[in-house]
């Protein structure tokens, strides 16, 4: 791939994207490794490199369209003609790579990079062979990571289709700070990039002798990226993320956007029904400003979220959801066994208020259940340090209802302690 002086000049005055405006959850080791490998290859091969692509180095490791070797479909991705060529490819890999790697995972990202580069080389070869009669007898070798980087742009555009790029425009600073530091929708910026490459590819067909930049390779990589994005469900993931953002933003606006928030939360859960955290958010939105029917639905959603948390082993989340339901006054339709188990988990986590509320609901709603016996005792014990008088009453009720209980002796001891504490007050 050749970089003429006019192209370098154009790049120097083009706004440089420096941020994609998205947070990443994990360190993008594959992206960093690919960048380091490209830079290392450039530095190690510097003594053997010539800028006209005629050196033995490029003809050995670059992709020769009319005499290809399979290995060069990969090796060509790591050789660059000049520092400018390397800089721009690595700048785009640094900008977009971490976000795509975060979205698809490290191994899929590596396949995306290499597969995109190989697809780019194959399409470039096909187009050269198609127009071989109009080209020099020995076309220049294809080198550079731009085809592989192009494969990363498509998944980014699909997954983060609302993202905004922050750009620095050196020339713009001469006109004032507001022109030097710019922001543009990522889709618009990538649309301009795609249009430039389509125009360049069309120009190459009309005038093959004008080839210098391998636009068809860029398009080949981009198409591979589109296919990967479809196979990995990135559009669905992006839609889910933005739907949740919209739901939370609407919920934050209160009653005026209450219906929108509920609708967005439900849309999210249609694609991800096993997300207990979002079920809790939906329940909170329904309960806060909803009708009596919506509050009943909120109670059902909250109970479902608690069960989901438990099935997924997220016991802290289950107890927090119970506590939130207590705060909102939502009656949770649990069995006596579920309430007893949840109250024990809440007690273990130090959430005494939630444990007490669950035990009180158990006793009030299922007084004849076998779990009611231990619920009376536990409730009396929990109330001991908070309200000795209430503890005394609860323990007395226990002894009255269950005089032959195996825990009767323990209940009498606790009641005596409650009486002493009540007298002390």
mmCIF file of C-alpha atoms in Angstrom:
data_model
loop_
_atom_site.group_PDB
_atom_site.id
_atom_site.type_symbol
_atom_site.label_atom_id
_atom_site.label_comp_id
_atom_site.label_asym_id
_atom_site.label_seq_id
_atom_site.Cartn_x
_atom_site.Cartn_y
_atom_site.Cartn_z
ATOM 1 C CA UNK A 1 0.000 0.000 0.000
ATOM 2 C CA UNK A 2 1.533 3.326 -1.083
ATOM 3 C CA UNK A 3 1.111 6.700 0.655
ATOM 4 C CA UNK A 4 1.654 9.640 -1.684
ATOM 5 C CA UNK A 5 2.539 13.113 -0.412
ATOM 6 C CA UNK A 6 -0.941 14.521 -1.049
ATOM 7 C CA UNK A 7 -2.501 11.747 1.027
ATOM 8 C CA UNK A 8 -0.124 12.428 3.916
ATOM 9 C CA UNK A 9 -0.960 16.127 3.725
ATOM 10 C CA UNK A 10 -4.675 15.328 3.781
ATOM 11 C CA UNK A 11 -4.257 13.181 6.871
ATOM 12 C CA UNK A 12 -2.341 15.896 8.671
ATOM 13 C CA UNK A 13 -5.213 18.373 8.315
ATOM 14 C CA UNK A 14 -7.955 15.822 9.009
ATOM 15 C CA UNK A 15 -9.547 15.885 12.487
ATOM 16 C CA UNK A 16 -8.009 13.107 14.589
ATOM 17 C CA UNK A 17 -10.450 11.045 16.696
ATOM 18 C CA UNK A 18 -9.052 10.641 20.203
ATOM 19 C CA UNK A 19 -11.980 9.171 22.149
ATOM 20 C CA UNK A 20 -14.977 6.992 21.358
ATOM 21 C CA UNK A 21 -16.934 8.112 24.425
ATOM 22 C CA UNK A 22 -17.557 4.612 25.796
ATOM 23 C CA UNK A 23 -16.382 2.965 29.001
ATOM 24 C CA UNK A 24 -14.760 -0.442 28.884
ATOM 25 C CA UNK A 25 -15.134 -3.104 31.574
ATOM 26 C CA UNK A 26 -11.877 -5.002 31.144
ATOM 27 C CA UNK A 27 -8.332 -4.439 29.939
ATOM 28 C CA UNK A 28 -8.140 -4.991 26.144
ATOM 29 C CA UNK A 29 -5.010 -7.143 26.151
ATOM 30 C CA UNK A 30 -5.469 -8.411 22.595
ATOM 31 C CA UNK A 31 -5.719 -4.878 21.225
ATOM 32 C CA UNK A 32 -2.605 -3.789 23.117
ATOM 33 C CA UNK A 33 -0.716 -6.891 22.000
ATOM 34 C CA UNK A 34 -1.595 -6.336 18.339
ATOM 35 C CA UNK A 35 -0.481 -2.712 18.533
ATOM 36 C CA UNK A 36 2.773 -3.680 20.247
ATOM 37 C CA UNK A 37 3.427 -6.404 17.661
ATOM 38 C CA UNK A 38 2.870 -4.006 14.755
ATOM 39 C CA UNK A 39 5.177 -1.408 16.277
ATOM 40 C CA UNK A 40 7.810 -4.042 17.071
ATOM 41 C CA UNK A 41 7.777 -5.398 13.514
ATOM 42 C CA UNK A 42 8.124 -1.867 12.165
ATOM 43 C CA UNK A 43 11.128 -1.106 14.383
ATOM 44 C CA UNK A 44 12.875 -4.419 13.784
ATOM 45 C CA UNK A 45 12.497 -4.250 10.003
ATOM 46 C CA UNK A 46 13.359 -0.556 9.686
ATOM 47 C CA UNK A 47 16.853 -1.144 8.149
ATOM 48 C CA UNK A 48 15.367 -3.261 5.321
ATOM 49 C CA UNK A 49 12.434 -1.032 4.478
ATOM 50 C CA UNK A 50 12.085 1.230 1.444
ATOM 51 C CA UNK A 51 9.183 3.631 0.924
ATOM 52 C CA UNK A 52 8.386 2.502 -2.619
ATOM 53 C CA UNK A 53 7.274 -1.028 -1.694
ATOM 54 C CA UNK A 54 9.987 -2.408 -3.925
ATOM 55 C CA UNK A 55 12.187 -3.803 -1.184
ATOM 56 C CA UNK A 56 12.802 -7.513 -0.770
ATOM 57 C CA UNK A 57 11.147 -7.266 2.676
ATOM 58 C CA UNK A 58 7.724 -6.254 1.330
ATOM 59 C CA UNK A 59 7.839 -8.711 -1.551
ATOM 60 C CA UNK A 60 8.728 -11.497 0.855
ATOM 61 C CA UNK A 61 6.141 -10.790 3.584
ATOM 62 C CA UNK A 62 3.575 -8.651 1.792
ATOM 63 C CA UNK A 63 0.656 -10.088 -0.190
ATOM 64 C CA UNK A 64 1.529 -10.270 -3.900
ATOM 65 C CA UNK A 65 -1.856 -10.317 -5.683
ATOM 66 C CA UNK A 66 -0.611 -12.245 -8.721
ATOM 67 C CA UNK A 67 1.711 -14.593 -6.846
ATOM 68 C CA UNK A 68 0.282 -14.992 -3.349
ATOM 69 C CA UNK A 69 1.525 -17.273 -0.619
ATOM 70 C CA UNK A 70 -1.044 -18.256 2.041
ATOM 71 C CA UNK A 71 1.149 -17.147 4.927
ATOM 72 C CA UNK A 72 1.327 -13.599 3.561
ATOM 73 C CA UNK A 73 -2.432 -13.168 4.069
ATOM 74 C CA UNK A 74 -1.485 -12.849 7.751
ATOM 75 C CA UNK A 75 2.088 -11.534 7.707
ATOM 76 C CA UNK A 76 1.131 -8.632 5.437
ATOM 77 C CA UNK A 77 -1.045 -7.259 8.251
ATOM 78 C CA UNK A 78 1.983 -6.486 10.412
ATOM 79 C CA UNK A 79 4.202 -4.641 7.896
ATOM 80 C CA UNK A 80 3.855 -0.936 7.213
ATOM 81 C CA UNK A 81 5.427 1.331 4.640
ATOM 82 C CA UNK A 82 6.095 4.368 6.807
ATOM 83 C CA UNK A 83 5.621 5.852 10.243
ATOM 84 C CA UNK A 84 2.537 7.723 9.003
ATOM 85 C CA UNK A 85 1.067 4.487 7.633
ATOM 86 C CA UNK A 86 1.703 2.721 10.952
ATOM 87 C CA UNK A 87 0.476 5.654 13.051
ATOM 88 C CA UNK A 88 -2.940 5.942 11.428
ATOM 89 C CA UNK A 89 -3.641 2.223 11.467
ATOM 90 C CA UNK A 90 -2.601 1.919 15.108
ATOM 91 C CA UNK A 91 -4.498 5.089 16.059
ATOM 92 C CA UNK A 92 -7.747 3.612 14.786
ATOM 93 C CA UNK A 93 -6.979 0.245 16.366
ATOM 94 C CA UNK A 94 -6.286 2.017 19.683
ATOM 95 C CA UNK A 95 -9.482 4.062 19.398
ATOM 96 C CA UNK A 96 -11.995 1.377 18.405
ATOM 97 C CA UNK A 97 -10.290 -1.895 19.306
ATOM 98 C CA UNK A 98 -10.746 -1.781 23.113
ATOM 99 C CA UNK A 99 -14.497 -1.208 22.826
ATOM 100 C CA UNK A 100 -15.060 -3.985 20.309
ATOM 101 C CA UNK A 101 -12.850 -6.374 22.281
ATOM 102 C CA UNK A 102 -14.854 -5.506 25.388
ATOM 103 C CA UNK A 103 -18.091 -6.255 23.523
ATOM 104 C CA UNK A 104 -17.143 -9.562 21.851
ATOM 105 C CA UNK A 105 -14.398 -10.931 24.114
ATOM 106 C CA UNK A 106 -10.658 -11.335 23.460
ATOM 107 C CA UNK A 107 -10.703 -14.518 21.358
ATOM 108 C CA UNK A 108 -13.541 -13.411 19.108
ATOM 109 C CA UNK A 109 -11.782 -10.077 18.715
ATOM 110 C CA UNK A 110 -8.583 -11.810 17.601
ATOM 111 C CA UNK A 111 -10.573 -13.854 15.072
ATOM 112 C CA UNK A 112 -12.244 -10.631 13.925
ATOM 113 C CA UNK A 113 -8.889 -8.903 13.387
ATOM 114 C CA UNK A 114 -7.188 -11.788 11.572
ATOM 115 C CA UNK A 115 -10.322 -12.865 9.675
ATOM 116 C CA UNK A 116 -10.975 -9.300 8.587
ATOM 117 C CA UNK A 117 -7.384 -8.927 7.407
ATOM 118 C CA UNK A 118 -7.492 -12.198 5.482
ATOM 119 C CA UNK A 119 -10.837 -11.326 3.884
ATOM 120 C CA UNK A 120 -9.442 -7.915 2.941
ATOM 121 C CA UNK A 121 -6.463 -9.563 1.246
ATOM 122 C CA UNK A 122 -8.616 -12.068 -0.632
ATOM 123 C CA UNK A 123 -10.957 -9.385 -1.983
ATOM 124 C CA UNK A 124 -7.996 -7.227 -2.988
ATOM 125 C CA UNK A 125 -6.511 -10.184 -4.854
ATOM 126 C CA UNK A 126 -9.815 -10.916 -6.590
ATOM 127 C CA UNK A 127 -10.213 -7.349 -7.816
ATOM 128 C CA UNK A 128 -6.587 -7.188 -8.996
ATOM 129 C CA UNK A 129 -6.996 -10.450 -10.918
ATOM 130 C CA UNK A 130 -10.249 -9.162 -12.424
ATOM 131 C CA UNK A 131 -8.543 -6.037 -13.745
ATOM 132 C CA UNK A 132 -5.061 -7.526 -14.227
ATOM 133 C CA UNK A 133 -4.958 -6.537 -17.896
ATOM 134 C CA UNK A 134 -5.164 -2.850 -16.925
ATOM 135 C CA UNK A 135 -2.527 -2.990 -14.206
ATOM 136 C CA UNK A 136 1.272 -3.009 -14.232
ATOM 137 C CA UNK A 137 2.821 -6.402 -14.919
ATOM 138 C CA UNK A 138 3.848 -6.765 -11.280
ATOM 139 C CA UNK A 139 1.375 -4.994 -8.936
ATOM 140 C CA UNK A 140 2.672 -3.699 -5.650
ATOM 141 C CA UNK A 141 2.394 -5.959 -2.601
ATOM 142 C CA UNK A 142 -0.403 -5.313 -0.134
ATOM 143 C CA UNK A 143 0.861 -4.475 3.348
ATOM 144 C CA UNK A 144 -0.646 -2.866 6.427
ATOM 145 C CA UNK A 145 -3.304 -3.565 9.050
ATOM 146 C CA UNK A 146 -5.944 -1.292 7.527
ATOM 147 C CA UNK A 147 -8.069 -4.172 6.231
ATOM 148 C CA UNK A 148 -8.094 -5.790 9.674
ATOM 149 C CA UNK A 149 -8.810 -2.444 11.345
ATOM 150 C CA UNK A 150 -11.701 -1.896 8.918
ATOM 151 C CA UNK A 151 -13.200 -5.141 10.189
ATOM 152 C CA UNK A 152 -13.308 -3.592 13.668
ATOM 153 C CA UNK A 153 -15.141 -0.449 12.547
ATOM 154 C CA UNK A 154 -18.315 -2.277 11.528
ATOM 155 C CA UNK A 155 -18.902 -4.004 14.905
ATOM 156 C CA UNK A 156 -18.207 -0.718 16.672
ATOM 157 C CA UNK A 157 -20.737 1.134 14.524
ATOM 158 C CA UNK A 158 -23.374 -1.540 15.189
ATOM 159 C CA UNK A 159 -22.762 -2.092 18.894
ATOM 160 C CA UNK A 160 -22.218 1.557 19.843
ATOM 161 C CA UNK A 161 -24.452 3.217 17.275
ATOM 162 C CA UNK A 162 -25.207 6.152 19.590
ATOM 163 C CA UNK A 163 -21.574 6.839 20.456
ATOM 164 C CA UNK A 164 -19.960 10.196 19.803
ATOM 165 C CA UNK A 165 -16.351 10.605 18.788
ATOM 166 C CA UNK A 166 -14.213 13.346 20.250
ATOM 167 C CA UNK A 167 -11.902 14.788 17.621
ATOM 168 C CA UNK A 168 -8.912 17.083 17.727
ATOM 169 C CA UNK A 169 -8.453 19.233 14.618
ATOM 170 C CA UNK A 170 -5.054 20.951 14.635
ATOM 171 C CA UNK A 171 -6.044 23.460 11.961
ATOM 172 C CA UNK A 172 -9.224 24.224 13.884
ATOM 173 C CA UNK A 173 -7.281 25.554 16.881
ATOM 174 C CA UNK A 174 -6.127 28.401 14.644
ATOM 175 C CA UNK A 175 -9.793 29.376 14.296
ATOM 176 C CA UNK A 176 -10.533 29.083 18.015
ATOM 177 C CA UNK A 177 -10.841 26.364 20.636
ATOM 178 C CA UNK A 178 -14.400 25.434 19.683
ATOM 179 C CA UNK A 179 -13.157 24.411 16.217
ATOM 180 C CA UNK A 180 -10.145 22.529 17.496
ATOM 181 C CA UNK A 181 -11.977 20.285 19.955
ATOM 182 C CA UNK A 182 -14.909 18.697 18.142
ATOM 183 C CA UNK A 183 -17.522 16.014 18.709
ATOM 184 C CA UNK A 184 -19.276 14.008 16.028
ATOM 185 C CA UNK A 185 -21.715 11.070 15.996
ATOM 186 C CA UNK A 186 -19.722 7.891 15.444
ATOM 187 C CA UNK A 187 -22.155 6.671 12.785
ATOM 188 C CA UNK A 188 -21.761 9.902 10.825
ATOM 189 C CA UNK A 189 -17.958 9.770 11.003
ATOM 190 C CA UNK A 190 -17.869 6.116 9.983
ATOM 191 C CA UNK A 191 -20.382 6.870 7.240
ATOM 192 C CA UNK A 192 -17.976 9.455 5.799
ATOM 193 C CA UNK A 193 -15.148 6.888 6.021
ATOM 194 C CA UNK A 194 -17.269 4.290 4.215
ATOM 195 C CA UNK A 195 -18.295 6.771 1.520
ATOM 196 C CA UNK A 196 -14.653 7.693 0.914
ATOM 197 C CA UNK A 197 -13.708 4.063 0.516
ATOM 198 C CA UNK A 198 -16.642 3.298 -1.774
ATOM 199 C CA UNK A 199 -15.709 6.284 -3.917
ATOM 200 C CA UNK A 200 -12.071 5.184 -3.982
ATOM 201 C CA UNK A 201 -13.033 1.633 -4.904
ATOM 202 C CA UNK A 202 -15.283 2.881 -7.723
ATOM 203 C CA UNK A 203 -12.530 5.137 -8.995
ATOM 204 C CA UNK A 204 -10.157 2.181 -9.023
ATOM 205 C CA UNK A 205 -12.548 0.238 -11.253
ATOM 206 C CA UNK A 206 -12.891 3.144 -13.680
ATOM 207 C CA UNK A 207 -9.179 3.882 -13.667
ATOM 208 C CA UNK A 208 -7.165 0.886 -12.380
ATOM 209 C CA UNK A 209 -3.899 2.700 -13.055
ATOM 210 C CA UNK A 210 -4.804 5.142 -10.264
ATOM 211 C CA UNK A 211 -4.587 2.458 -7.577
ATOM 212 C CA UNK A 212 -2.453 3.292 -4.606
ATOM 213 C CA UNK A 213 -4.614 2.792 -1.541
ATOM 214 C CA UNK A 214 -6.266 -0.623 -1.336
ATOM 215 C CA UNK A 215 -9.855 0.561 -0.942
ATOM 216 C CA UNK A 216 -11.223 -2.865 -1.839
ATOM 217 C CA UNK A 217 -9.220 -4.370 1.000
ATOM 218 C CA UNK A 218 -10.810 -1.889 3.397
ATOM 219 C CA UNK A 219 -14.270 -2.806 2.130
ATOM 220 C CA UNK A 220 -13.513 -6.522 2.389
ATOM 221 C CA UNK A 221 -12.519 -6.131 6.023
ATOM 222 C CA UNK A 222 -15.583 -4.012 6.720
ATOM 223 C CA UNK A 223 -17.937 -6.638 5.256
ATOM 224 C CA UNK A 224 -16.269 -9.338 7.366
ATOM 225 C CA UNK A 225 -16.853 -7.116 10.406
ATOM 226 C CA UNK A 226 -20.530 -6.737 9.496
ATOM 227 C CA UNK A 227 -20.955 -10.510 9.301
ATOM 228 C CA UNK A 228 -19.189 -10.984 12.627
ATOM 229 C CA UNK A 229 -21.390 -8.356 14.247
ATOM 230 C CA UNK A 230 -24.488 -10.176 13.005
ATOM 231 C CA UNK A 231 -23.262 -13.572 14.216
ATOM 232 C CA UNK A 232 -22.321 -12.266 17.659
ATOM 233 C CA UNK A 233 -25.596 -10.384 18.195
ATOM 234 C CA UNK A 234 -23.947 -6.996 18.667
ATOM 235 C CA UNK A 235 -26.898 -5.043 17.334
ATOM 236 C CA UNK A 236 -29.151 -6.713 19.902
ATOM 237 C CA UNK A 237 -26.622 -5.938 22.640
ATOM 238 C CA UNK A 238 -26.395 -2.315 21.590
ATOM 239 C CA UNK A 239 -30.158 -1.946 21.409
ATOM 240 C CA UNK A 240 -30.444 -3.498 24.858
ATOM 241 C CA UNK A 241 -27.892 -1.133 26.366
ATOM 242 C CA UNK A 242 -29.517 1.961 24.919
ATOM 243 C CA UNK A 243 -33.008 0.769 25.833
ATOM 244 C CA UNK A 244 -31.872 0.438 29.435
ATOM 245 C CA UNK A 245 -30.263 3.881 29.303
ATOM 246 C CA UNK A 246 -33.530 5.344 28.011
ATOM 247 C CA UNK A 247 -35.532 3.569 30.707
ATOM 248 C CA UNK A 248 -33.330 4.867 33.509
ATOM 249 C CA UNK A 249 -33.305 8.386 32.085
ATOM 250 C CA UNK A 250 -37.111 8.373 31.877
ATOM 251 C CA UNK A 251 -37.431 6.978 35.411
ATOM 252 C CA UNK A 252 -35.191 9.783 36.708
ATOM 253 C CA UNK A 253 -37.636 12.370 35.314
ATOM 254 C CA UNK A 254 -40.399 11.157 37.610
ATOM 255 C CA UNK A 255 -44.113 11.082 36.990
ATOM 256 C CA UNK A 256 -43.959 12.884 33.649
ATOM 257 C CA UNK A 257 -42.030 10.019 32.038
ATOM 258 C CA UNK A 258 -43.302 7.185 34.197
ATOM 259 C CA UNK A 259 -45.124 5.353 31.388
ATOM 260 C CA UNK A 260 -42.102 5.609 29.082
ATOM 261 C CA UNK A 261 -39.798 4.221 31.761
ATOM 262 C CA UNK A 262 -42.066 1.221 32.357
ATOM 263 C CA UNK A 263 -42.369 0.559 28.620
ATOM 264 C CA UNK A 264 -38.575 0.707 28.118
ATOM 265 C CA UNK A 265 -37.852 -1.565 31.073
ATOM 266 C CA UNK A 266 -40.336 -4.096 29.722
ATOM 267 C CA UNK A 267 -38.782 -3.888 26.248
ATOM 268 C CA UNK A 268 -35.398 -4.661 27.774
ATOM 269 C CA UNK A 269 -36.774 -7.660 29.674
ATOM 270 C CA UNK A 270 -38.368 -9.113 26.552
ATOM 271 C CA UNK A 271 -34.840 -9.884 25.327
ATOM 272 C CA UNK A 272 -33.265 -10.505 28.722
ATOM 273 C CA UNK A 273 -35.979 -11.918 31.000
ATOM 274 C CA UNK A 274 -33.499 -13.414 33.463
ATOM 275 C CA UNK A 275 -32.041 -10.082 34.543
ATOM 276 C CA UNK A 276 -33.188 -9.684 38.171
ATOM 277 C CA UNK A 277 -31.618 -6.254 38.635
ATOM 278 C CA UNK A 278 -33.652 -4.731 35.819
ATOM 279 C CA UNK A 279 -36.784 -6.461 37.155
ATOM 280 C CA UNK A 280 -36.211 -4.620 40.420
ATOM 281 C CA UNK A 281 -35.884 -1.325 38.512
ATOM 282 C CA UNK A 282 -39.131 -2.044 36.646
ATOM 283 C CA UNK A 283 -40.919 -2.841 39.897
ATOM 284 C CA UNK A 284 -39.669 0.396 41.447
ATOM 285 C CA UNK A 285 -40.860 2.401 38.434
ATOM 286 C CA UNK A 286 -44.296 0.754 38.510
ATOM 287 C CA UNK A 287 -44.680 1.191 42.251
ATOM 288 C CA UNK A 288 -43.589 4.803 42.556
ATOM 289 C CA UNK A 289 -46.155 6.529 40.355
ATOM 290 C CA UNK A 290 -48.372 3.681 39.164
ATOM 291 C CA UNK A 291 -51.965 2.810 39.834
ATOM 292 C CA UNK A 292 -53.068 0.182 42.339
ATOM 293 C CA UNK A 293 -52.974 -2.403 39.555
ATOM 294 C CA UNK A 294 -49.432 -1.368 38.651
ATOM 295 C CA UNK A 295 -48.403 -1.672 42.283
ATOM 296 C CA UNK A 296 -49.738 -5.227 42.316
ATOM 297 C CA UNK A 297 -47.750 -5.903 39.164
ATOM 298 C CA UNK A 298 -44.713 -4.307 40.810
ATOM 299 C CA UNK A 299 -45.055 -6.711 43.749
ATOM 300 C CA UNK A 300 -45.142 -9.651 41.342
ATOM 301 C CA UNK A 301 -42.085 -8.331 39.490
ATOM 302 C CA UNK A 302 -40.193 -7.835 42.749
ATOM 303 C CA UNK A 303 -41.013 -11.342 43.943
ATOM 304 C CA UNK A 304 -39.849 -12.719 40.599
ATOM 305 C CA UNK A 305 -36.616 -10.737 40.878
ATOM 306 C CA UNK A 306 -35.937 -12.123 44.354
ATOM 307 C CA UNK A 307 -36.422 -15.692 43.105
ATOM 308 C CA UNK A 308 -34.159 -15.020 40.132
ATOM 309 C CA UNK A 309 -31.457 -13.636 42.399
ATOM 310 C CA UNK A 310 -31.667 -16.763 44.536
ATOM 311 C CA UNK A 311 -31.551 -19.138 41.564
ATOM 312 C CA UNK A 312 -28.469 -17.342 40.300
ATOM 313 C CA UNK A 313 -26.784 -17.549 43.700
ATOM 314 C CA UNK A 314 -26.944 -13.765 44.219
ATOM 315 C CA UNK A 315 -28.225 -13.847 47.780
ATOM 316 C CA UNK A 316 -27.151 -10.289 48.580
ATOM 317 C CA UNK A 317 -29.197 -9.065 45.612
ATOM 318 C CA UNK A 318 -32.190 -11.081 46.817
ATOM 319 C CA UNK A 319 -32.095 -9.511 50.257
ATOM 320 C CA UNK A 320 -31.635 -6.012 48.861
ATOM 321 C CA UNK A 321 -34.670 -6.531 46.655
ATOM 322 C CA UNK A 322 -36.665 -7.677 49.688
ATOM 323 C CA UNK A 323 -35.535 -4.613 51.612
ATOM 324 C CA UNK A 324 -36.534 -2.351 48.739
ATOM 325 C CA UNK A 325 -39.953 -4.018 48.604
ATOM 326 C CA UNK A 326 -40.399 -3.400 52.343
ATOM 327 C CA UNK A 327 -39.473 0.276 51.887
ATOM 328 C CA UNK A 328 -41.997 0.657 49.054
ATOM 329 C CA UNK A 329 -44.699 -1.219 50.932
ATOM 330 C CA UNK A 330 -44.967 -3.962 48.337
ATOM 331 C CA UNK A 331 -46.376 -7.252 49.671
ATOM 332 C CA UNK A 332 -44.332 -10.109 48.255
ATOM 333 C CA UNK A 333 -46.232 -13.316 47.568
ATOM 334 C CA UNK A 334 -43.791 -15.843 48.987
ATOM 335 C CA UNK A 335 -44.418 -19.220 50.536
ATOM 336 C CA UNK A 336 -43.762 -19.584 54.250
ATOM 337 C CA UNK A 337 -40.644 -21.611 53.464
ATOM 338 C CA UNK A 338 -39.315 -18.895 51.137
ATOM 339 C CA UNK A 339 -39.921 -16.206 53.749
ATOM 340 C CA UNK A 340 -38.173 -18.211 56.443
ATOM 341 C CA UNK A 341 -35.168 -18.862 54.237
ATOM 342 C CA UNK A 342 -34.956 -15.222 53.134
ATOM 343 C CA UNK A 343 -35.257 -13.934 56.699
ATOM 344 C CA UNK A 344 -32.345 -16.152 57.703
ATOM 345 C CA UNK A 345 -30.249 -14.824 54.828
ATOM 346 C CA UNK A 346 -31.146 -11.228 55.752
ATOM 347 C CA UNK A 347 -30.177 -11.881 59.363
ATOM 348 C CA UNK A 348 -26.859 -13.381 58.260
ATOM 349 C CA UNK A 349 -26.171 -10.234 56.223
ATOM 350 C CA UNK A 350 -26.966 -7.977 59.176
ATOM 351 C CA UNK A 351 -30.199 -6.646 57.686
ATOM 352 C CA UNK A 352 -32.325 -7.069 60.795
ATOM 353 C CA UNK A 353 -35.170 -4.848 59.594
ATOM 354 C CA UNK A 354 -35.768 -6.947 56.481
ATOM 355 C CA UNK A 355 -35.494 -10.169 58.479
ATOM 356 C CA UNK A 356 -38.134 -8.906 60.932
ATOM 357 C CA UNK A 357 -40.472 -7.776 58.145
ATOM 358 C CA UNK A 358 -40.261 -11.171 56.427
ATOM 359 C CA UNK A 359 -40.948 -13.038 59.655
ATOM 360 C CA UNK A 360 -43.888 -10.768 60.486
ATOM 361 C CA UNK A 361 -45.374 -11.385 57.031
ATOM 362 C CA UNK A 362 -44.906 -15.139 57.463
ATOM 363 C CA UNK A 363 -46.742 -15.163 60.797
ATOM 364 C CA UNK A 364 -49.514 -12.855 59.580
ATOM 365 C CA UNK A 365 -50.200 -14.575 56.260
ATOM 366 C CA UNK A 366 -49.482 -18.243 57.024
ATOM 367 C CA UNK A 367 -50.085 -18.658 60.775
ATOM 368 C CA UNK A 368 -50.811 -22.376 60.421
ATOM 369 C CA UNK A 369 -47.700 -23.210 58.412
ATOM 370 C CA UNK A 370 -45.103 -25.433 60.030
ATOM 371 C CA UNK A 371 -42.538 -22.627 59.572
ATOM 372 C CA UNK A 372 -44.631 -20.325 61.781
ATOM 373 C CA UNK A 373 -43.272 -21.992 64.916
ATOM 374 C CA UNK A 374 -39.624 -21.164 64.283
ATOM 375 C CA UNK A 375 -40.690 -17.774 62.866
ATOM 376 C CA UNK A 376 -42.187 -16.785 66.254
ATOM 377 C CA UNK A 377 -39.006 -17.765 68.049
ATOM 378 C CA UNK A 378 -36.684 -16.030 65.621
ATOM 379 C CA UNK A 379 -38.808 -12.891 65.628
ATOM 380 C CA UNK A 380 -38.804 -12.767 69.410
ATOM 381 C CA UNK A 381 -35.039 -13.149 69.422
ATOM 382 C CA UNK A 382 -34.550 -10.413 66.816
ATOM 383 C CA UNK A 383 -36.834 -8.005 68.695
ATOM 384 C CA UNK A 384 -35.003 -8.588 71.944
ATOM 385 C CA UNK A 385 -32.355 -5.959 71.349
ATOM 386 C CA UNK A 386 -34.708 -3.482 69.679
ATOM 387 C CA UNK A 387 -38.029 -3.645 71.496
ATOM 388 C CA UNK A 388 -37.921 -5.883 74.608
ATOM 389 C CA UNK A 389 -41.648 -5.379 75.255
ATOM 390 C CA UNK A 390 -42.549 -6.580 71.744
ATOM 391 C CA UNK A 391 -40.089 -9.444 72.153
ATOM 392 C CA UNK A 392 -41.755 -10.473 75.420
ATOM 393 C CA UNK A 393 -45.178 -10.508 73.748
ATOM 394 C CA UNK A 394 -43.921 -12.521 70.762
ATOM 395 C CA UNK A 395 -42.179 -15.103 72.961
ATOM 396 C CA UNK A 396 -45.268 -15.401 75.157
ATOM 397 C CA UNK A 397 -47.324 -16.034 72.035
ATOM 398 C CA UNK A 398 -44.846 -18.710 71.017
ATOM 399 C CA UNK A 399 -45.152 -20.497 74.383
ATOM 400 C CA UNK A 400 -48.928 -20.233 74.254
ATOM 401 C CA UNK A 401 -49.216 -21.617 70.721
ATOM 402 C CA UNK A 402 -46.446 -24.205 70.944
ATOM 403 C CA UNK A 403 -46.230 -25.336 74.625
ATOM 404 C CA UNK A 404 -44.702 -28.693 73.674
ATOM 405 C CA UNK A 405 -42.124 -27.271 71.254
ATOM 406 C CA UNK A 406 -38.573 -28.546 71.458
ATOM 407 C CA UNK A 407 -37.571 -24.868 71.644
ATOM 408 C CA UNK A 408 -39.903 -24.039 74.563
ATOM 409 C CA UNK A 409 -37.063 -23.903 77.085
ATOM 410 C CA UNK A 410 -35.105 -21.551 74.849
ATOM 411 C CA UNK A 411 -38.209 -19.363 74.472
ATOM 412 C CA UNK A 412 -38.714 -19.147 78.253
ATOM 413 C CA UNK A 413 -35.092 -18.080 78.751
ATOM 414 C CA UNK A 414 -35.422 -15.404 76.069
ATOM 415 C CA UNK A 415 -38.728 -14.189 77.528
ATOM 416 C CA UNK A 416 -37.147 -13.843 80.958
ATOM 417 C CA UNK A 417 -34.338 -11.811 79.413
ATOM 418 C CA UNK A 418 -36.898 -9.656 77.591
ATOM 419 C CA UNK A 419 -38.756 -9.006 80.853
ATOM 420 C CA UNK A 420 -35.549 -7.853 82.578
ATOM 421 C CA UNK A 421 -34.703 -5.544 79.685
ATOM 422 C CA UNK A 422 -38.239 -4.138 79.606
ATOM 423 C CA UNK A 423 -38.111 -3.430 83.338
ATOM 424 C CA UNK A 424 -34.711 -1.778 82.948
ATOM 425 C CA UNK A 425 -36.176 0.653 80.427
#
